[in-house]
Amino acid sequence: MTLSLAIVGSLSACGSLVPTRSGGAAPITQVPGYSQGAPVPEGPSLLRAKARWVQAAWSDMPGWQADRLGEWWPALVKGCVKPAAGWQALCDEARRLGPDWGQRVGDDFVRQWVETQLQPWRVTSLEGQASGLLTGYFEPLLEGRRTPDARFAWPLHRPPAGLGQRKPFFSRAELESTPEGRAAIAGREVVWLADPLDVLLIQVQGSGRVRLLDELSPQGNPKVVRLAFAGHNDQPYQSVARWLVDQGAFTLEQASWPAIRNWAQANPARVGEMMAANPRVVFFREEPLTAPSSGPNGAQGVPLTPGRSIAVDRDSVPLGTPVWLDSTMPQTWVAGGMPPASPLRRLAMAQDTGGAILGAVRADFFWGWGDEALAQAGRTKQPLAMWVLWPRSAP
């Protein structure tokens, strides 16, 4: 399981009931400026378990000639470490050319390589629905310590020794308040955080980076480590945003990550009660951050690339497949209303999955890490058209 729950997605699931990696469903909100993609062509098609691929032309893909494919190429090479079925020969060539080949030869030369080797297919549902939904996720970047103090008093834990022997395992409240629960996680602390909302953030997201303020790198800066998903307590996930709405803290329309933080700051005595509303606890393993420019491993088992990796339903799109996205950039309100929508049209790699990334035309866009990525992920709820690119020599 990797990055299985997007915190802002789960808030959206409460606020607007939009499909997210953590569940929920709603009609897709149409965004002004979205092209709806080209009309679905008639012609040969391929069937997947949950999708129909209809043969298309390069001219059907809005914005195809404008994408900076040299930036996409390294994500392809990463994915070729574990190639999809039918990709072995092309992946051998991509690895031989190397991850910097795209930057060396330029976008147009990469485009020529892609058009020569691959065939575009428009993705639709089995019933022919060609529009879907794009959401976003990210990797939190938090501050922590190896040892607790008066400020850093909220731990993240390694998996308890008996985690697999008892299902479900102790709930969040039981781990914190019962002798048996406390004993199960005693001495299993990985790092300590300063804010219980940061604990919630990384547990819901499933992975994160932590800047250790009491451990320095050889360069004298705080060491940054990655905490990767290592299991959970098999308790059901419950949205704290949903709980807060039920408590009257705000309305469904107002539910957001900033709204949760504001409520917690105004009601510090009730934060524990809010946290206990979500009985699921995620456990972590520490990994060295050997490649700071790469994200955590996705479900394909390769590092995610910000802006070029997506999560998909593998019954619709095999992991390791290039996917052309036609959507719009997330927007924020400004004085006078919403600004005109700008296109988000680019080639990405299907390298991850999610428990609620389900259906044919459905993708979760990996924005990266840190505060800006959090903000972008929280605003991403866009209509989507998508095409897969498949080797011409493969069935």
PDB file of C-alpha atoms in Angstrom, residues 118-387:
ATOM      1  CA  LEU A 118       3.558   4.247 -29.670  1.00  0.00           C
ATOM      2  CA  GLN A 119      -0.113   4.379 -30.643  1.00  0.00           C
ATOM      3  CA  PRO A 120      -2.625   6.623 -28.807  1.00  0.00           C
ATOM      4  CA  TRP A 121      -5.896   5.145 -27.550  1.00  0.00           C
ATOM      5  CA  ARG A 122      -8.747   7.193 -26.089  1.00  0.00           C
ATOM      6  CA  VAL A 123      -9.845   5.803 -22.720  1.00  0.00           C
ATOM      7  CA  THR A 124     -13.581   5.416 -22.137  1.00  0.00           C
ATOM      8  CA  SER A 125     -15.715   3.416 -19.787  1.00  0.00           C
ATOM      9  CA  LEU A 126     -17.123   0.105 -21.006  1.00  0.00           C
ATOM     10  CA  GLU A 127     -20.342   2.023 -21.693  1.00  0.00           C
ATOM     11  CA  GLY A 128     -18.514   4.665 -23.764  1.00  0.00           C
ATOM     12  CA  GLN A 129     -18.269   7.490 -21.184  1.00  0.00           C
ATOM     13  CA  ALA A 130     -15.179   9.513 -22.120  1.00  0.00           C
ATOM     14  CA  SER A 131     -15.040  12.145 -19.360  1.00  0.00           C
ATOM     15  CA  GLY A 132     -13.894  11.569 -15.804  1.00  0.00           C
ATOM     16  CA  LEU A 133     -12.162  13.143 -12.839  1.00  0.00           C
ATOM     17  CA  LEU A 134      -8.656  14.318 -11.941  1.00  0.00           C
ATOM     18  CA  THR A 135      -7.725  14.767  -8.271  1.00  0.00           C
ATOM     19  CA  GLY A 136      -4.346  15.365  -6.641  1.00  0.00           C
ATOM     20  CA  TYR A 137      -2.130  14.015  -3.874  1.00  0.00           C
ATOM     21  CA  PHE A 138       1.246  14.865  -2.358  1.00  0.00           C
ATOM     22  CA  GLU A 139       3.934  13.889   0.149  1.00  0.00           C
ATOM     23  CA  PRO A 140       3.917  15.921   3.390  1.00  0.00           C
ATOM     24  CA  LEU A 141       7.122  17.631   4.539  1.00  0.00           C
ATOM     25  CA  LEU A 142       7.106  17.969   8.326  1.00  0.00           C
ATOM     26  CA  GLU A 143       9.467  18.870  11.177  1.00  0.00           C
ATOM     27  CA  GLY A 144      10.221  16.360  13.926  1.00  0.00           C
ATOM     28  CA  ARG A 145      12.673  15.069  16.510  1.00  0.00           C
ATOM     29  CA  ARG A 146      14.111  11.700  17.457  1.00  0.00           C
ATOM     30  CA  THR A 147      13.461  12.380  21.129  1.00  0.00           C
ATOM     31  CA  PRO A 148      10.396  14.101  22.568  1.00  0.00           C
ATOM     32  CA  ASP A 149      10.334  17.395  24.396  1.00  0.00           C
ATOM     33  CA  ALA A 150       7.652  19.779  25.608  1.00  0.00           C
ATOM     34  CA  ARG A 151       6.815  20.786  22.037  1.00  0.00           C
ATOM     35  CA  PHE A 152       7.463  17.609  20.040  1.00  0.00           C
ATOM     36  CA  ALA A 153       5.211  15.238  21.950  1.00  0.00           C
ATOM     37  CA  TRP A 154       3.219  13.407  19.235  1.00  0.00           C
ATOM     38  CA  PRO A 155       4.819  10.131  18.067  1.00  0.00           C
ATOM     39  CA  LEU A 156       4.699   8.129  14.869  1.00  0.00           C
ATOM     40  CA  HIS A 157       5.323   4.404  15.335  1.00  0.00           C
ATOM     41  CA  ARG A 158       6.831   1.387  13.662  1.00  0.00           C
ATOM     42  CA  PRO A 159       4.466  -1.586  13.286  1.00  0.00           C
ATOM     43  CA  PRO A 160       3.826  -3.350  16.608  1.00  0.00           C
ATOM     44  CA  ALA A 161       5.226  -6.854  16.897  1.00  0.00           C
ATOM     45  CA  GLY A 162       1.786  -8.480  17.026  1.00  0.00           C
ATOM     46  CA  LEU A 163       0.162  -6.409  14.294  1.00  0.00           C
ATOM     47  CA  GLY A 164      -0.581  -9.312  11.971  1.00  0.00           C
ATOM     48  CA  GLN A 165      -1.812 -11.643  14.688  1.00  0.00           C
ATOM     49  CA  ARG A 166      -4.831  -9.594  15.740  1.00  0.00           C
ATOM     50  CA  LYS A 167      -7.286  -8.181  13.213  1.00  0.00           C
ATOM     51  CA  PRO A 168      -8.510  -5.619  13.645  1.00  0.00           C
ATOM     52  CA  PHE A 169      -5.712  -4.324  15.834  1.00  0.00           C
ATOM     53  CA  PHE A 170      -6.260  -1.813  18.630  1.00  0.00           C
ATOM     54  CA  SER A 171      -8.045   1.373  17.554  1.00  0.00           C
ATOM     55  CA  ARG A 172      -6.465   4.794  17.937  1.00  0.00           C
ATOM     56  CA  ALA A 173      -8.284   5.358  21.230  1.00  0.00           C
ATOM     57  CA  GLU A 174      -7.270   1.918  22.532  1.00  0.00           C
ATOM     58  CA  LEU A 175      -3.615   2.457  21.592  1.00  0.00           C
ATOM     59  CA  GLU A 176      -3.596   5.700  23.532  1.00  0.00           C
ATOM     60  CA  SER A 177      -5.733   4.855  26.557  1.00  0.00           C
ATOM     61  CA  THR A 178      -5.662   1.126  27.403  1.00  0.00           C
ATOM     62  CA  PRO A 179      -2.762  -0.711  29.068  1.00  0.00           C
ATOM     63  CA  GLU A 180      -2.716  -3.344  26.310  1.00  0.00           C
ATOM     64  CA  GLY A 181      -2.741  -0.733  23.558  1.00  0.00           C
ATOM     65  CA  ARG A 182      -0.017   1.381  25.118  1.00  0.00           C
ATOM     66  CA  ALA A 183       2.146  -1.704  25.669  1.00  0.00           C
ATOM     67  CA  ALA A 184       1.807  -2.685  22.003  1.00  0.00           C
ATOM     68  CA  ILE A 185       3.461   0.520  20.771  1.00  0.00           C
ATOM     69  CA  ALA A 186       5.801   1.235  23.681  1.00  0.00           C
ATOM     70  CA  GLY A 187       9.313   1.826  22.393  1.00  0.00           C
ATOM     71  CA  ARG A 188       8.173   1.715  18.762  1.00  0.00           C
ATOM     72  CA  GLU A 189       8.414   5.473  18.190  1.00  0.00           C
ATOM     73  CA  VAL A 190      10.150   6.505  14.951  1.00  0.00           C
ATOM     74  CA  VAL A 191       9.937  10.295  15.302  1.00  0.00           C
ATOM     75  CA  TRP A 192       8.036  12.847  17.373  1.00  0.00           C
ATOM     76  CA  LEU A 193       6.006  15.657  15.803  1.00  0.00           C
ATOM     77  CA  ALA A 194       4.898  18.972  17.263  1.00  0.00           C
ATOM     78  CA  ASP A 195       1.293  18.982  16.082  1.00  0.00           C
ATOM     79  CA  PRO A 196      -1.342  16.238  16.269  1.00  0.00           C
ATOM     80  CA  LEU A 197      -2.685  17.549  12.953  1.00  0.00           C
ATOM     81  CA  ASP A 198       0.670  16.653  11.403  1.00  0.00           C
ATOM     82  CA  VAL A 199       0.195  13.119  12.728  1.00  0.00           C
ATOM     83  CA  LEU A 200      -3.207  13.029  11.068  1.00  0.00           C
ATOM     84  CA  LEU A 201      -1.810  14.471   7.840  1.00  0.00           C
ATOM     85  CA  ILE A 202       0.951  11.915   7.367  1.00  0.00           C
ATOM     86  CA  GLN A 203      -1.201   8.991   8.524  1.00  0.00           C
ATOM     87  CA  VAL A 204      -3.976   9.836   6.107  1.00  0.00           C
ATOM     88  CA  GLN A 205      -1.509  10.484   3.289  1.00  0.00           C
ATOM     89  CA  GLY A 206       0.407   7.297   4.054  1.00  0.00           C
ATOM     90  CA  SER A 207       3.950   8.610   3.526  1.00  0.00           C
ATOM     91  CA  GLY A 208       5.968  11.721   4.212  1.00  0.00           C
ATOM     92  CA  ARG A 209       9.285  13.453   4.707  1.00  0.00           C
ATOM     93  CA  VAL A 210      10.450  14.563   8.137  1.00  0.00           C
ATOM     94  CA  ARG A 211      13.138  17.166   8.792  1.00  0.00           C
ATOM     95  CA  LEU A 212      14.854  16.063  12.019  1.00  0.00           C
ATOM     96  CA  LEU A 213      15.743  19.122  14.074  1.00  0.00           C
ATOM     97  CA  ASP A 214      17.918  17.145  16.499  1.00  0.00           C
ATOM     98  CA  GLU A 215      19.883  15.142  13.926  1.00  0.00           C
ATOM     99  CA  LEU A 216      22.205  16.847  11.465  1.00  0.00           C
ATOM    100  CA  SER A 217      23.371  15.784   8.026  1.00  0.00           C
ATOM    101  CA  PRO A 218      27.100  15.787   7.150  1.00  0.00           C
ATOM    102  CA  GLN A 219      26.535  19.296   5.747  1.00  0.00           C
ATOM    103  CA  GLY A 220      25.324  20.511   9.136  1.00  0.00           C
ATOM    104  CA  ASN A 221      21.646  20.843   8.146  1.00  0.00           C
ATOM    105  CA  PRO A 222      18.726  19.001   9.729  1.00  0.00           C
ATOM    106  CA  LYS A 223      18.634  15.495   8.320  1.00  0.00           C
ATOM    107  CA  VAL A 224      15.596  14.687   6.170  1.00  0.00           C
ATOM    108  CA  VAL A 225      14.249  11.126   6.167  1.00  0.00           C
ATOM    109  CA  ARG A 226      11.301   9.512   4.483  1.00  0.00           C
ATOM    110  CA  LEU A 227       8.673   7.642   6.460  1.00  0.00           C
ATOM    111  CA  ALA A 228       7.077   5.044   4.216  1.00  0.00           C
ATOM    112  CA  PHE A 229       3.853   3.157   4.801  1.00  0.00           C
ATOM    113  CA  ALA A 230       4.457  -0.061   6.763  1.00  0.00           C
ATOM    114  CA  GLY A 231       0.932  -1.148   7.668  1.00  0.00           C
ATOM    115  CA  HIS A 232      -2.153  -0.079   9.579  1.00  0.00           C
ATOM    116  CA  ASN A 233      -4.374  -1.393  12.346  1.00  0.00           C
ATOM    117  CA  ASP A 234      -7.157  -2.671  10.042  1.00  0.00           C
ATOM    118  CA  GLN A 235      -9.624  -0.275  11.595  1.00  0.00           C
ATOM    119  CA  PRO A 236     -11.997   1.576   9.222  1.00  0.00           C
ATOM    120  CA  TYR A 237     -10.911   5.003   8.013  1.00  0.00           C
ATOM    121  CA  GLN A 238     -13.246   7.778   9.186  1.00  0.00           C
ATOM    122  CA  SER A 239     -12.970  11.376   7.993  1.00  0.00           C
ATOM    123  CA  VAL A 240     -12.384  13.852  10.811  1.00  0.00           C
ATOM    124  CA  ALA A 241     -13.874  16.498   8.519  1.00  0.00           C
ATOM    125  CA  ARG A 242     -17.108  14.501   8.462  1.00  0.00           C
ATOM    126  CA  TRP A 243     -16.992  14.292  12.276  1.00  0.00           C
ATOM    127  CA  LEU A 244     -16.480  18.050  12.565  1.00  0.00           C
ATOM    128  CA  VAL A 245     -19.412  18.718  10.242  1.00  0.00           C
ATOM    129  CA  ASP A 246     -21.555  16.477  12.434  1.00  0.00           C
ATOM    130  CA  GLN A 247     -20.345  18.449  15.469  1.00  0.00           C
ATOM    131  CA  GLY A 248     -21.458  21.702  13.853  1.00  0.00           C
ATOM    132  CA  ALA A 249     -17.928  23.078  13.484  1.00  0.00           C
ATOM    133  CA  PHE A 250     -18.582  24.051   9.863  1.00  0.00           C
ATOM    134  CA  THR A 251     -20.768  23.083   6.935  1.00  0.00           C
ATOM    135  CA  LEU A 252     -20.081  20.547   4.220  1.00  0.00           C
ATOM    136  CA  GLU A 253     -19.284  23.387   1.820  1.00  0.00           C
ATOM    137  CA  GLN A 254     -16.776  24.886   4.273  1.00  0.00           C
ATOM    138  CA  ALA A 255     -14.920  21.621   4.967  1.00  0.00           C
ATOM    139  CA  SER A 256     -11.223  21.986   4.145  1.00  0.00           C
ATOM    140  CA  TRP A 257      -7.824  21.318   5.652  1.00  0.00           C
ATOM    141  CA  PRO A 258      -7.412  24.987   6.763  1.00  0.00           C
ATOM    142  CA  ALA A 259     -10.865  24.810   8.386  1.00  0.00           C
ATOM    143  CA  ILE A 260      -9.800  21.748  10.372  1.00  0.00           C
ATOM    144  CA  ARG A 261      -6.599  23.464  11.509  1.00  0.00           C
ATOM    145  CA  ASN A 262      -8.494  26.587  12.533  1.00  0.00           C
ATOM    146  CA  TRP A 263     -10.950  24.527  14.557  1.00  0.00           C
ATOM    147  CA  ALA A 264      -8.124  22.641  16.288  1.00  0.00           C
ATOM    148  CA  GLN A 265      -6.380  25.890  17.235  1.00  0.00           C
ATOM    149  CA  ALA A 266      -9.611  27.258  18.675  1.00  0.00           C
ATOM    150  CA  ASN A 267     -10.480  24.016  20.510  1.00  0.00           C
ATOM    151  CA  PRO A 268      -7.210  22.490  21.790  1.00  0.00           C
ATOM    152  CA  ALA A 269      -8.978  20.546  24.541  1.00  0.00           C
ATOM    153  CA  ARG A 270     -11.039  18.633  21.948  1.00  0.00           C
ATOM    154  CA  VAL A 271      -8.253  17.716  19.528  1.00  0.00           C
ATOM    155  CA  GLY A 272      -7.850  14.273  21.101  1.00  0.00           C
ATOM    156  CA  GLU A 273     -11.566  13.651  20.689  1.00  0.00           C
ATOM    157  CA  MET A 274     -11.337  14.676  17.042  1.00  0.00           C
ATOM    158  CA  MET A 275      -8.347  12.398  16.405  1.00  0.00           C
ATOM    159  CA  ALA A 276     -10.124   9.444  18.050  1.00  0.00           C
ATOM    160  CA  ALA A 277     -12.997   9.896  15.584  1.00  0.00           C
ATOM    161  CA  ASN A 278     -10.690   8.247  13.021  1.00  0.00           C
ATOM    162  CA  PRO A 279      -9.833   4.831  14.534  1.00  0.00           C
ATOM    163  CA  ARG A 280      -7.351   3.949  11.791  1.00  0.00           C
ATOM    164  CA  VAL A 281      -3.663   4.285  12.690  1.00  0.00           C
ATOM    165  CA  VAL A 282      -0.912   3.998  10.077  1.00  0.00           C
ATOM    166  CA  PHE A 283       2.528   2.654  10.995  1.00  0.00           C
ATOM    167  CA  PHE A 284       5.773   3.597   9.252  1.00  0.00           C
ATOM    168  CA  ARG A 285       9.228   2.441   8.351  1.00  0.00           C
ATOM    169  CA  GLU A 286      12.100   4.862   7.907  1.00  0.00           C
ATOM    170  CA  GLU A 287      13.881   5.060   4.572  1.00  0.00           C
ATOM    171  CA  PRO A 288      16.931   7.146   3.655  1.00  0.00           C
ATOM    172  CA  LEU A 289      16.141  10.026   1.336  1.00  0.00           C
ATOM    173  CA  THR A 290      18.724   9.069  -1.270  1.00  0.00           C
ATOM    174  CA  ALA A 291      17.034  10.959  -4.126  1.00  0.00           C
ATOM    175  CA  PRO A 292      15.487  14.204  -2.804  1.00  0.00           C
ATOM    176  CA  SER A 293      14.062  15.036  -6.238  1.00  0.00           C
ATOM    177  CA  SER A 294      12.056  11.794  -6.385  1.00  0.00           C
ATOM    178  CA  GLY A 295       8.881  10.945  -4.580  1.00  0.00           C
ATOM    179  CA  PRO A 296       8.132   7.781  -2.633  1.00  0.00           C
ATOM    180  CA  ASN A 297       7.691   4.495  -4.423  1.00  0.00           C
ATOM    181  CA  GLY A 298       4.258   4.078  -5.967  1.00  0.00           C
ATOM    182  CA  ALA A 299       2.380   0.849  -6.478  1.00  0.00           C
ATOM    183  CA  GLN A 300       4.538   0.066  -9.517  1.00  0.00           C
ATOM    184  CA  GLY A 301       7.520  -0.063  -7.159  1.00  0.00           C
ATOM    185  CA  VAL A 302       9.347   2.910  -8.691  1.00  0.00           C
ATOM    186  CA  PRO A 303       9.794   6.475  -7.363  1.00  0.00           C
ATOM    187  CA  LEU A 304       7.047   8.924  -8.247  1.00  0.00           C
ATOM    188  CA  THR A 305       7.935  12.049 -10.237  1.00  0.00           C
ATOM    189  CA  PRO A 306       6.181  15.317  -9.277  1.00  0.00           C
ATOM    190  CA  GLY A 307       3.954  16.485 -12.102  1.00  0.00           C
ATOM    191  CA  ARG A 308       4.616  13.371 -14.188  1.00  0.00           C
ATOM    192  CA  SER A 309       3.279  10.479 -12.111  1.00  0.00           C
ATOM    193  CA  ILE A 310      -0.368   9.583 -11.572  1.00  0.00           C
ATOM    194  CA  ALA A 311      -2.383   6.972  -9.720  1.00  0.00           C
ATOM    195  CA  VAL A 312      -4.894   5.039 -11.818  1.00  0.00           C
ATOM    196  CA  ASP A 313      -7.211   2.058 -11.649  1.00  0.00           C
ATOM    197  CA  ARG A 314      -4.976  -0.768 -12.838  1.00  0.00           C
ATOM    198  CA  ASP A 315      -8.019  -2.588 -14.224  1.00  0.00           C
ATOM    199  CA  SER A 316      -8.358   0.309 -16.674  1.00  0.00           C
ATOM    200  CA  VAL A 317      -4.729   1.311 -17.269  1.00  0.00           C
ATOM    201  CA  PRO A 318      -1.765  -1.006 -16.558  1.00  0.00           C
ATOM    202  CA  LEU A 319       0.947   0.404 -14.314  1.00  0.00           C
ATOM    203  CA  GLY A 320       3.912   1.600 -16.348  1.00  0.00           C
ATOM    204  CA  THR A 321       1.747   3.080 -19.132  1.00  0.00           C
ATOM    205  CA  PRO A 322       2.163   6.652 -20.460  1.00  0.00           C
ATOM    206  CA  VAL A 323      -1.113   8.577 -20.159  1.00  0.00           C
ATOM    207  CA  TRP A 324      -2.012  11.857 -21.865  1.00  0.00           C
ATOM    208  CA  LEU A 325      -4.086  14.074 -19.573  1.00  0.00           C
ATOM    209  CA  ASP A 326      -6.465  16.760 -20.816  1.00  0.00           C
ATOM    210  CA  SER A 327      -7.714  18.742 -17.843  1.00  0.00           C
ATOM    211  CA  THR A 328      -7.350  22.192 -16.254  1.00  0.00           C
ATOM    212  CA  MET A 329      -5.078  23.601 -13.579  1.00  0.00           C
ATOM    213  CA  PRO A 330      -6.568  23.905 -10.084  1.00  0.00           C
ATOM    214  CA  GLN A 331      -7.871  27.390  -9.378  1.00  0.00           C
ATOM    215  CA  THR A 332      -8.229  29.667  -6.370  1.00  0.00           C
ATOM    216  CA  TRP A 333     -10.708  32.440  -5.766  1.00  0.00           C
ATOM    217  CA  VAL A 334      -9.369  35.954  -6.268  1.00  0.00           C
ATOM    218  CA  ALA A 335     -10.949  39.366  -5.965  1.00  0.00           C
ATOM    219  CA  GLY A 336     -13.729  39.487  -8.512  1.00  0.00           C
ATOM    220  CA  GLY A 337     -14.278  35.725  -8.692  1.00  0.00           C
ATOM    221  CA  MET A 338     -12.575  32.803 -10.416  1.00  0.00           C
ATOM    222  CA  PRO A 339      -9.832  33.540 -12.976  1.00  0.00           C
ATOM    223  CA  PRO A 340     -10.073  31.906 -16.411  1.00  0.00           C
ATOM    224  CA  ALA A 341      -9.116  28.243 -16.311  1.00  0.00           C
ATOM    225  CA  SER A 342      -5.758  27.324 -17.830  1.00  0.00           C
ATOM    226  CA  PRO A 343      -5.151  23.910 -19.403  1.00  0.00           C
ATOM    227  CA  LEU A 344      -3.343  21.075 -17.670  1.00  0.00           C
ATOM    228  CA  ARG A 345      -2.294  18.968 -20.646  1.00  0.00           C
ATOM    229  CA  ARG A 346       0.705  16.747 -20.291  1.00  0.00           C
ATOM    230  CA  LEU A 347       2.110  13.251 -20.561  1.00  0.00           C
ATOM    231  CA  ALA A 348       2.310  11.361 -17.267  1.00  0.00           C
ATOM    232  CA  MET A 349       3.165   7.828 -16.173  1.00  0.00           C
ATOM    233  CA  ALA A 350       0.678   5.514 -14.483  1.00  0.00           C
ATOM    234  CA  GLN A 351       2.829   4.486 -11.517  1.00  0.00           C
ATOM    235  CA  ASP A 352       0.510   4.311  -8.518  1.00  0.00           C
ATOM    236  CA  THR A 353      -2.941   3.191  -7.407  1.00  0.00           C
ATOM    237  CA  GLY A 354      -5.372   4.182  -4.679  1.00  0.00           C
ATOM    238  CA  GLY A 355      -8.247   2.543  -2.898  1.00  0.00           C
ATOM    239  CA  ALA A 356     -10.747   5.012  -4.374  1.00  0.00           C
ATOM    240  CA  ILE A 357      -9.055   5.704  -7.714  1.00  0.00           C
ATOM    241  CA  LEU A 358     -11.577   3.567  -9.489  1.00  0.00           C
ATOM    242  CA  GLY A 359     -12.989   3.578 -12.993  1.00  0.00           C
ATOM    243  CA  ALA A 360     -11.838   4.125 -16.530  1.00  0.00           C
ATOM    244  CA  VAL A 361     -11.260   7.889 -16.840  1.00  0.00           C
ATOM    245  CA  ARG A 362      -9.875   8.514 -13.364  1.00  0.00           C
ATOM    246  CA  ALA A 363      -6.445   9.757 -12.239  1.00  0.00           C
ATOM    247  CA  ASP A 364      -4.797  11.140  -9.116  1.00  0.00           C
ATOM    248  CA  PHE A 365      -2.031  13.629  -9.941  1.00  0.00           C
ATOM    249  CA  PHE A 366       1.160  13.545  -7.825  1.00  0.00           C
ATOM    250  CA  TRP A 367       2.124  17.157  -7.064  1.00  0.00           C
ATOM    251  CA  GLY A 368       5.277  16.489  -5.015  1.00  0.00           C
ATOM    252  CA  TRP A 369       5.935  17.480  -1.420  1.00  0.00           C
ATOM    253  CA  GLY A 370       5.684  20.468   0.901  1.00  0.00           C
ATOM    254  CA  ASP A 371       3.186  23.247   1.444  1.00  0.00           C
ATOM    255  CA  GLU A 372       2.695  24.239  -2.200  1.00  0.00           C
ATOM    256  CA  ALA A 373       2.069  20.629  -3.188  1.00  0.00           C
ATOM    257  CA  LEU A 374      -0.475  20.357  -0.368  1.00  0.00           C
ATOM    258  CA  ALA A 375      -2.248  23.480  -1.622  1.00  0.00           C
ATOM    259  CA  GLN A 376      -2.282  22.254  -5.225  1.00  0.00           C
ATOM    260  CA  ALA A 377      -3.510  18.801  -4.246  1.00  0.00           C
ATOM    261  CA  GLY A 378      -6.291  20.339  -2.199  1.00  0.00           C
ATOM    262  CA  ARG A 379      -7.498  22.394  -5.146  1.00  0.00           C
ATOM    263  CA  THR A 380      -7.334  19.604  -7.725  1.00  0.00           C
ATOM    264  CA  LYS A 381     -10.831  18.415  -8.606  1.00  0.00           C
ATOM    265  CA  GLN A 382     -11.011  18.783 -12.342  1.00  0.00           C
ATOM    266  CA  PRO A 383     -12.820  17.133 -15.259  1.00  0.00           C
ATOM    267  CA  LEU A 384     -10.575  14.829 -17.236  1.00  0.00           C
ATOM    268  CA  ALA A 385     -10.126  13.205 -20.619  1.00  0.00           C
ATOM    269  CA  MET A 386      -7.267  10.756 -21.087  1.00  0.00           C
ATOM    270  CA  TRP A 387      -5.433   8.717 -23.676  1.00  0.00           C
TER     271      TRP A 387
END
